[in-house]
Short mmCIF file of C-alpha atoms and ligand atoms in Angstrom, two decimals:
data_model
loop_
_atom_site.label_atom_id
_atom_site.label_comp_id
_atom_site.label_asym_id
_atom_site.label_seq_id
_atom_site.Cartn_x
_atom_site.Cartn_y
_atom_site.Cartn_z
CA UNK A 1 -9.68 -27.91 10.77
CA UNK A 2 -10.12 -29.79 7.71
CA UNK A 3 -9.71 -28.46 3.95
CA UNK A 4 -14.03 -27.55 3.43
CA UNK A 5 -12.99 -25.58 6.56
CA UNK A 6 -10.46 -23.83 6.16
CA UNK A 7 -12.48 -22.76 2.73
CA UNK A 8 -15.15 -21.92 3.95
CA UNK A 9 -14.29 -20.49 6.89
CA UNK A 10 -11.10 -19.26 7.36
CA UNK A 11 -9.53 -16.22 7.21
CA UNK A 12 -7.29 -14.93 4.00
CA UNK A 13 -4.05 -15.22 6.06
CA UNK A 14 -5.33 -18.47 8.07
CA UNK A 15 -5.93 -19.41 4.60
CA UNK A 16 -2.72 -18.70 2.74
CA UNK A 17 -0.80 -20.57 5.20
CA UNK A 18 -2.69 -23.90 5.87
CA UNK A 19 -5.54 -24.59 2.44
CA UNK A 20 -4.63 -27.01 0.29
CA UNK A 21 -2.61 -29.14 2.23
CA UNK A 22 -2.94 -32.13 4.96
CA UNK A 23 0.22 -32.76 7.80
CA UNK A 24 0.46 -35.37 5.47
CA UNK A 25 -1.32 -38.50 7.65
CA UNK A 26 2.74 -40.29 8.16
CA UNK A 27 4.78 -38.76 8.86
CA UNK A 28 3.48 -35.54 10.00
CA UNK A 29 4.91 -33.86 7.64
CA UNK A 30 4.00 -29.76 8.40
CA UNK A 31 5.08 -29.07 4.63
CA UNK A 32 3.86 -30.72 1.68
CA UNK A 33 6.16 -32.86 0.70
CA UNK A 34 8.07 -32.24 -3.30
CA UNK A 35 7.17 -35.06 -4.79
CA UNK A 36 10.21 -35.42 -7.25
CA UNK A 37 8.76 -38.44 -8.67
CA UNK A 38 7.85 -39.26 -12.61
CA UNK A 39 4.95 -41.87 -11.34
CA UNK A 40 3.42 -43.61 -9.10
CA UNK A 41 3.01 -47.26 -7.95
CA UNK A 42 -0.39 -48.85 -8.60
CA UNK A 43 -2.16 -51.55 -6.23
CA UNK A 44 -3.37 -53.65 -8.86
CA UNK A 45 -4.05 -52.21 -12.37
CA UNK A 46 -5.58 -49.57 -11.66
CA UNK A 47 -5.68 -49.17 -9.25
CA UNK A 48 -4.79 -45.61 -7.99
CA UNK A 49 -3.76 -44.48 -5.17
CA UNK A 50 -4.74 -40.72 -4.40
CA UNK A 51 -5.29 -40.70 -8.05
CA UNK A 52 -1.78 -40.10 -8.33
CA UNK A 53 -1.13 -42.12 -12.09
CA UNK A 54 1.75 -39.45 -14.06
CA UNK A 55 3.19 -36.24 -12.90
CA UNK A 56 1.75 -33.77 -15.54
CA UNK A 57 -2.03 -35.37 -14.85
CA UNK A 58 -0.92 -34.74 -11.35
CA UNK A 59 1.36 -34.40 -8.01
CA UNK A 60 0.75 -33.80 -4.89
CA UNK A 61 3.11 -31.30 -4.53
CA UNK A 62 1.42 -29.18 -7.76
CA UNK A 63 -2.32 -30.14 -6.04
CA UNK A 64 -0.99 -28.27 -2.51
CA UNK A 65 -0.74 -25.72 -3.91
CA UNK A 66 -3.20 -25.73 -7.07
CA UNK A 67 -5.92 -26.30 -3.58
CA UNK A 68 -5.07 -22.89 -1.64
CA UNK A 69 -3.89 -20.06 -4.48
CA UNK A 70 -7.91 -21.51 -5.13
CA UNK A 71 -9.13 -21.21 -2.00
CA UNK A 72 -7.33 -17.12 -2.16
CA UNK A 73 -9.36 -16.87 -4.97
CA UNK A 74 -12.57 -18.22 -3.86
CA UNK A 75 -12.73 -20.28 -6.35
CA UNK A 76 -13.71 -24.18 -6.37
CA UNK A 77 -10.62 -25.09 -8.40
CA UNK A 78 -7.62 -23.79 -9.09
CA UNK A 79 -4.29 -25.44 -11.71
CA UNK A 80 -0.87 -24.66 -12.02
CA UNK A 81 1.57 -24.00 -14.77
CA UNK A 82 4.56 -23.84 -15.95
CA UNK A 83 4.26 -19.46 -16.51
CA UNK A 84 1.50 -17.71 -16.89
CA UNK A 85 2.35 -17.30 -20.21
CA UNK A 86 1.15 -20.91 -20.21
CA UNK A 87 -1.83 -21.47 -18.20
CA UNK A 88 -3.37 -18.59 -20.66
CA UNK A 89 -2.89 -21.12 -23.87
CA UNK A 90 -4.37 -22.91 -21.86
CA UNK A 91 -8.22 -20.93 -21.22
CA UNK A 92 -6.93 -19.64 -24.89
CA UNK A 93 -7.01 -23.13 -25.97
CA UNK A 94 -10.02 -24.07 -23.86
CA UNK A 95 -11.93 -23.21 -24.22
CA UNK A 96 -11.85 -20.71 -27.80
CA UNK A 97 -11.84 -22.59 -31.43
CA UNK A 98 -11.28 -21.05 -35.16
CA UNK A 99 -13.53 -18.63 -35.50
CA UNK A 100 -13.61 -16.88 -32.00
CA UNK A 101 -13.28 -13.38 -30.81
CA UNK A 102 -12.03 -12.44 -27.55
CA UNK A 103 -11.51 -8.51 -27.00
CA UNK A 104 -8.34 -7.89 -24.71
CA UNK A 105 -6.98 -4.76 -22.79
CA UNK A 106 -6.16 -1.82 -25.12
CA UNK A 107 -2.77 -1.44 -23.14
CA UNK A 108 -2.40 -5.53 -22.63
CA UNK A 109 0.62 -7.05 -21.03
CA UNK A 110 2.93 -7.28 -24.04
CA UNK A 111 3.73 -10.79 -24.00
CA UNK A 112 -0.23 -11.37 -23.55
CA UNK A 113 -0.79 -8.71 -26.66
CA UNK A 114 2.50 -11.43 -28.63
CA UNK A 115 -0.03 -14.62 -27.58
CA UNK A 116 -3.32 -13.24 -28.61
CA UNK A 117 -1.48 -11.34 -32.18
CA UNK A 118 1.31 -13.53 -33.09
CA UNK A 119 0.34 -17.52 -32.36
CA UNK A 120 -3.70 -17.36 -31.15
CA UNK A 121 -5.07 -15.43 -34.19
CA UNK A 122 -2.46 -17.62 -36.64
CA UNK A 123 -5.18 -20.76 -35.23
CA UNK A 124 -8.63 -18.46 -36.00
CA UNK A 125 -9.27 -16.35 -33.16
CA UNK A 126 -9.06 -12.85 -33.65
CA UNK A 127 -8.95 -10.44 -31.48
CA UNK A 128 -10.32 -6.65 -30.85
CA UNK A 129 -8.61 -4.02 -28.61
CA UNK A 130 -10.70 -2.05 -25.54
CA UNK A 131 -9.78 0.01 -22.73
CA UNK A 132 -11.49 -2.34 -19.66
CA UNK A 133 -12.17 1.43 -17.97
CA UNK A 134 -14.70 1.45 -20.77
CA UNK A 135 -17.56 0.25 -20.01
CA UNK A 136 -19.29 1.38 -23.39
CA UNK A 137 -16.61 0.91 -24.94
CA UNK A 138 -15.70 -3.17 -24.54
CA UNK A 139 -19.77 -3.81 -25.37
CA UNK A 140 -18.93 -2.24 -28.63
CA UNK A 141 -16.01 -4.45 -28.82
CA UNK A 142 -17.98 -7.15 -28.78
CA UNK A 143 -18.64 -9.32 -32.01
CA UNK A 144 -22.47 -11.04 -30.42
CA UNK A 145 -22.07 -14.61 -31.01
CA UNK A 146 -18.22 -14.69 -31.68
CA UNK A 147 -16.30 -13.12 -28.59
CA UNK A 148 -15.96 -16.08 -26.04
CA UNK A 149 -13.85 -14.32 -24.09
CA UNK A 150 -13.44 -11.09 -23.04
CA UNK A 151 -10.18 -10.30 -21.23
CA UNK A 152 -9.05 -7.82 -19.19
CA UNK A 153 -6.30 -7.17 -16.51
CA UNK A 154 -7.25 -4.87 -13.64
CA UNK A 155 -5.46 -2.51 -12.51
CA UNK A 156 -3.00 -3.13 -16.02
CA UNK A 157 -0.01 -3.47 -16.52
CA UNK A 158 1.69 -0.79 -17.39
CA UNK A 159 -0.95 1.99 -17.00
CA UNK A 160 -2.79 0.80 -14.00
CA UNK A 161 -5.56 1.52 -16.08
CA UNK A 162 -8.96 0.27 -13.49
CA UNK A 163 -11.69 -1.95 -14.58
CA UNK A 164 -15.16 -2.99 -13.17
CA UNK A 165 -14.94 -6.30 -12.84
CA UNK A 166 -18.37 -6.49 -12.05
CA UNK A 167 -20.51 -4.81 -14.54
CA UNK A 168 -17.31 -6.08 -17.52
CA UNK A 169 -19.13 -8.72 -16.46
CA UNK A 170 -22.42 -8.13 -16.42
CA UNK A 171 -21.39 -6.77 -20.32
CA UNK A 172 -20.20 -10.78 -21.54
CA UNK A 173 -22.36 -12.34 -19.59
CA UNK A 174 -25.81 -10.62 -21.37
CA UNK A 175 -23.36 -11.45 -24.62
CA UNK A 176 -22.24 -15.12 -24.11
CA UNK A 177 -18.73 -14.90 -23.30
CA UNK A 178 -17.08 -15.05 -20.13
CA UNK A 179 -15.18 -13.12 -18.60
CA UNK A 180 -11.42 -13.82 -17.98
CA UNK A 181 -8.94 -11.28 -15.51
CA UNK A 182 -5.46 -11.53 -14.63
CA UNK A 183 -5.76 -10.73 -11.46
CA UNK A 184 -2.02 -10.57 -10.83
CA UNK A 185 -0.92 -6.83 -10.42
CA UNK A 186 -3.68 -6.70 -7.40
CA UNK A 187 -2.47 -10.71 -6.15
CA UNK A 188 -5.19 -12.47 -4.79
CA UNK A 189 -5.33 -11.10 -1.28
CA UNK A 190 -5.62 -7.66 -3.20
CA UNK A 191 -9.16 -7.89 -5.16
CA UNK A 192 -10.68 -11.67 -5.58
CA UNK A 193 -12.62 -11.12 -8.81
CA UNK A 194 -14.78 -14.48 -8.69
CA UNK A 195 -16.33 -13.09 -6.41
CA UNK A 196 -17.04 -9.93 -8.62
CA UNK A 197 -18.70 -12.01 -10.37
CA UNK A 198 -15.52 -13.26 -13.08
CA UNK A 199 -15.62 -16.74 -14.28
CA UNK A 200 -12.32 -16.86 -14.47
CA UNK A 201 -8.48 -15.77 -13.19
CA UNK A 202 -5.99 -16.19 -14.26
CA UNK A 203 -1.66 -15.14 -13.15
CA UNK A 204 1.63 -14.74 -13.45
CA UNK A 205 2.52 -16.65 -9.82
CA UNK A 206 6.47 -14.81 -11.50
CA UNK A 207 4.91 -12.37 -10.01
CA UNK A 208 3.76 -11.05 -6.11
CA UNK A 209 2.12 -14.88 -5.29
CA UNK A 210 5.74 -16.41 -5.74
CA UNK A 211 7.24 -13.09 -4.32
CA UNK A 212 10.38 -13.99 -4.07
CA UNK A 213 11.49 -13.77 -8.53
CA UNK A 214 12.69 -16.80 -8.10
CA UNK A 215 9.82 -19.09 -10.24
CA UNK A 216 8.43 -18.69 -13.50
CA UNK A 217 4.68 -19.80 -13.09
CA UNK A 218 1.15 -18.95 -14.15
CA UNK A 219 -2.67 -20.62 -12.25
CA UNK A 220 -5.63 -20.51 -13.22
CA UNK A 221 -8.65 -20.20 -10.77
CA UNK A 222 -12.62 -21.21 -11.94
CA UNK A 223 -16.52 -21.67 -10.43
CA UNK A 224 -17.91 -23.21 -12.50
CA UNK A 225 -17.63 -27.04 -12.78
CA UNK A 226 -18.07 -27.27 -16.54
CA UNK A 227 -15.14 -25.40 -16.95
CA UNK A 228 -13.38 -27.29 -14.64
CA UNK A 229 -13.09 -29.90 -16.24
CA UNK A 230 -12.37 -28.40 -19.50
CA UNK A 231 -9.73 -27.01 -18.28
CA UNK A 232 -8.57 -29.90 -15.88
CA UNK A 233 -8.59 -31.19 -20.16
CA UNK A 234 -5.94 -29.13 -22.01
CA UNK A 235 -3.28 -28.47 -18.46
CA UNK A 236 -3.07 -32.56 -19.26
CA UNK A 237 -2.94 -32.73 -22.80
CA UNK A 238 -0.92 -29.98 -23.58
CA UNK A 239 1.58 -30.25 -20.74
CA UNK A 240 2.32 -27.01 -19.01
CA UNK A 241 2.66 -27.78 -16.08
CA UNK A 242 4.45 -26.39 -13.61
CA UNK A 243 7.84 -28.97 -11.89
CA UNK A 244 7.08 -30.46 -8.04
CA UNK A 245 9.99 -28.02 -6.50
CA UNK A 246 9.00 -24.36 -8.71
CA UNK A 247 5.15 -25.61 -7.19
CA UNK A 248 7.10 -26.22 -4.31
CA UNK A 249 8.57 -22.80 -3.84
CA UNK A 250 5.21 -20.95 -5.60
CA UNK A 251 3.25 -21.94 -2.89
CA UNK A 252 6.32 -20.72 0.21
CA UNK A 253 6.07 -17.73 -1.56
CA UNK A 254 1.51 -17.89 -0.98
CA UNK A 255 2.41 -18.79 2.33
CA UNK A 256 3.03 -14.85 3.32
CA UNK A 257 1.02 -13.21 0.35
CA UNK A 258 -0.80 -10.87 2.96
CA UNK A 259 2.15 -9.59 4.95
CA UNK A 260 4.53 -9.20 1.99
CA UNK A 261 1.23 -7.12 0.00
CA UNK A 262 0.66 -4.39 3.48
CA UNK A 263 4.39 -3.86 3.31
CA UNK A 264 4.45 -3.10 -0.99
CA UNK A 265 1.01 -0.53 0.10
CA UNK A 266 2.95 1.59 2.09
CA UNK A 267 6.57 1.47 0.54
CA UNK A 268 3.84 2.31 -2.75
CA UNK A 269 2.47 5.34 -1.24
CA UNK A 270 5.36 6.04 0.56
CA UNK A 271 6.96 6.21 -2.79
CA UNK A 272 3.77 8.52 -4.47
CA UNK A 273 3.68 10.85 -2.33
CA UNK A 274 8.06 11.16 -2.76
CA UNK A 275 7.57 11.45 -6.66
CA UNK A 276 3.77 13.78 -7.23
CA UNK A 277 5.74 16.84 -5.19
CA UNK A 278 9.39 15.86 -7.67
CA UNK A 279 10.78 18.96 -10.28
CA UNK A 280 11.29 16.25 -12.35
CA UNK A 281 8.26 13.88 -13.09
CA UNK A 282 4.82 14.94 -14.85
CA UNK A 283 2.91 12.66 -13.58
CA UNK A 284 2.55 9.84 -11.59
CA UNK A 285 0.19 7.06 -11.91
CA UNK A 286 -0.92 4.91 -8.91
CA UNK A 287 -4.84 3.72 -8.18
CA UNK A 288 -4.71 5.61 -4.74
CA UNK A 289 -4.41 8.64 -6.06
CA UNK A 290 -7.97 10.83 -5.96
CA UNK A 291 -6.53 12.35 -8.86
CA UNK A 292 -6.90 8.24 -10.66
CA UNK A 293 -9.75 8.09 -12.88
CA UNK A 294 -10.53 4.55 -11.33
CA UNK A 295 -9.56 5.62 -8.39
CA UNK A 296 -13.38 5.44 -7.04
CA UNK A 297 -13.58 1.74 -9.11
CA UNK A 298 -10.47 0.71 -6.85
CA UNK A 299 -11.14 1.36 -3.95
CA UNK A 300 -14.56 -0.38 -4.61
CA UNK A 301 -13.05 -3.43 -5.58
CA UNK A 302 -9.64 -4.05 -4.11
CA UNK A 303 -8.41 -3.90 -0.27
CA UNK A 304 -5.48 -1.37 -0.79
CA UNK A 305 -3.97 -0.01 -3.93
CA UNK A 306 -1.16 -2.34 -4.91
CA UNK A 307 2.62 -1.77 -4.73
CA UNK A 308 3.54 -0.81 -8.82
CA UNK A 309 3.70 3.08 -9.63
CA UNK A 310 4.11 4.39 -13.05
CA UNK A 311 4.53 7.68 -13.91
CA UNK A 312 6.26 9.62 -16.87
CA UNK A 313 9.38 12.57 -16.46
CA UNK A 314 10.09 16.18 -17.60
CA UNK A 315 12.78 14.84 -19.65
CA UNK A 316 11.32 12.95 -22.42
CA UNK A 317 12.71 9.69 -23.09
CA UNK A 318 16.05 10.04 -23.13
CA UNK A 319 15.31 11.58 -19.45
CA UNK A 320 12.86 8.21 -18.40
CA UNK A 321 15.77 5.87 -19.67
CA UNK A 322 19.28 7.51 -17.52
CA UNK A 323 16.67 7.28 -14.59
CA UNK A 324 16.18 4.08 -15.47
CA UNK A 325 20.49 3.26 -15.01
CA UNK A 326 21.57 5.32 -12.71
CA UNK A 327 18.93 3.39 -9.94
CA UNK A 328 20.72 0.82 -7.44
CA UNK A 329 19.14 -0.06 -4.64
CA UNK A 330 15.34 -0.66 -7.54
CA UNK A 331 17.31 -3.29 -9.48
CA UNK A 332 16.43 -2.66 -13.18
CA UNK A 333 15.07 -5.58 -14.39
CA UNK A 334 11.80 -6.42 -16.14
CA UNK A 335 9.13 -8.48 -13.98
CA UNK A 336 7.04 -7.02 -10.91
CA UNK A 337 5.34 -8.50 -7.52
CA UNK A 338 9.28 -9.76 -5.62
CA UNK A 339 9.94 -8.75 -2.51
CA UNK A 340 12.57 -6.02 -4.46
CA UNK A 341 12.36 -3.51 -5.78
CA UNK A 342 12.30 -3.60 -9.81
CA UNK A 343 12.48 -0.06 -11.60
CA UNK A 344 12.36 -0.98 -16.02
CA UNK A 345 11.62 1.46 -19.26
CA UNK A 346 7.94 -0.44 -20.34
CA UNK A 347 8.72 1.18 -24.36
CA UNK A 348 12.08 -0.29 -24.34
CA UNK A 349 11.81 -3.89 -22.34
CA UNK A 350 8.99 -5.55 -20.71
CA UNK A 351 6.03 -4.08 -23.87
CA UNK A 352 8.93 -3.63 -26.53
CA UNK A 353 6.20 -5.90 -28.56
CA UNK A 354 3.76 -3.40 -28.25
CA UNK A 355 5.48 -0.97 -30.83
CA UNK A 356 3.90 0.39 -33.32
CA UNK A 357 0.57 -0.69 -31.94
CA UNK A 358 -2.31 0.22 -31.32
CA UNK A 359 -1.33 -0.80 -28.32
CA UNK A 360 2.42 0.99 -27.52
CA UNK A 361 2.90 2.75 -24.21
CA UNK A 362 4.41 6.60 -23.75
CA UNK A 363 8.31 6.75 -24.37
CA UNK A 364 8.68 9.09 -21.17
CA UNK A 365 7.23 6.77 -18.52
CA UNK A 366 9.44 4.42 -16.54
CA UNK A 367 7.30 1.44 -14.35
CA UNK A 368 8.35 0.64 -11.30
CA UNK A 369 7.45 -2.73 -8.81
CA UNK A 370 7.70 -1.48 -5.18
CA UNK A 371 9.18 -4.02 -3.03
CA UNK A 372 9.77 -4.51 0.85
CA UNK A 373 12.99 -2.95 1.36
CA UNK A 374 12.78 -0.09 3.76
CA UNK A 375 10.76 2.82 2.73
CA UNK A 376 13.63 4.89 3.05
CA UNK A 377 15.75 3.82 1.86
CA UNK A 378 13.73 3.55 -1.60
CA UNK A 379 12.99 6.97 -1.74
CA UNK A 380 16.82 8.53 -1.50
CA UNK A 381 17.34 6.25 -4.25
CA UNK A 382 14.59 7.68 -7.09
CA UNK A 383 15.90 11.25 -5.09
CA UNK A 384 19.60 10.22 -6.51
CA UNK A 385 18.18 8.20 -9.66
CA UNK A 386 15.89 11.60 -11.11
CA UNK A 387 18.37 14.30 -9.73
C1 PLP B 1 -0.13 -9.14 -15.71
C2 PLP B 1 0.76 -10.66 -16.67
N1 PLP B 1 0.14 -10.90 -17.06
C3 PLP B 1 0.60 -12.57 -17.43
C4 PLP B 1 1.72 -12.29 -18.07
C5 PLP B 1 2.87 -13.52 -18.35
O1 PLP B 1 3.45 -14.01 -17.46
P1 PLP B 1 4.55 -14.75 -17.15
O2 PLP B 1 6.13 -13.69 -17.73
O3 PLP B 1 5.04 -16.54 -15.91
O4 PLP B 1 4.42 -16.04 -18.05
C6 PLP B 1 2.49 -10.97 -17.42
C7 PLP B 1 4.90 -10.99 -16.80
O5 PLP B 1 5.14 -10.07 -17.09
C8 PLP B 1 1.78 -10.31 -16.64
O6 PLP B 1 2.91 -9.31 -16.22
#
């Protein structure tokens, strides 16, 4: 089946395994080789083979990854970056100019907030936080003619709020702005924002897309070819690209995204059920729970509810820190989306950079990235740690 047929006709898992790469015509290699080369022989000056000139501009291992992620997000063009934040930086600089304004989530990932607050702002791109779950609040935060981007995460990190992608795309477009969706938490398996009207999808591929906690990376996918051209220019001009080894690892992870996500969701549901009835837990935050304010919306725009679970404990910050330290199967660490379960204290770890701002998270909050281990072992571990 040709590349185009994969994009147009195949199911998600088929695209995950085949899109972006045809077995190498010379050797038949089924898996994209790691092209550890910085440059390419030209057949006469300017006579490029397959468009490859220099590996900052393009490298075949990276091209395969970019094709695969574009196909999974149902976009036209994918771009791989050295990290999620490198992808965000390239997007901001491709789409904004000094004097422009961006609406960001009021519970954005700490690093995203830091990028806007401490870097973009210095270069003249200002931002306002708004709750992604409140369409009117986002509309009110837009400065007509000045706001160029509405930037959302859904579910958000770490409070798992849900934004209505279709409604927020309409709000952004009414104001002449574009909607960027950080789809890291859902992954393209659970949610495809471009099909709901978003203009840009970005990922920290370090998380579910790579899926094995062995590589840092980022990605951007768009449908609009003019926008694609701007990002192509900036990706090359700024140069924050992944090397071929990293591109290979991320692409290998993508192939099993569907099966991994289903197991992440199965295990998360079991963990949520356990935590919901535990006396030391004051609140469980998971979009799959009927009482979650975004439940109906998440059910509409996501295939399932994901592998991330946040919860608050009855004993305050000290108790939350103790639970994080006592867990054994859940590894105490930052990041998320890998096959192994992780536990963390957002207030002191991933979200320490938002302390003292409007984006500060509750001190008794714990965030879990539920992995794909045996569910009973995960529950026994939490039981022990909470006890
Ligand atoms: C939702 C979200 N977006 C973006 C990022 C940044 O990605 P990276 O760490 O790959 O630079 C992260 C990292 O944790 C994240 O959780």
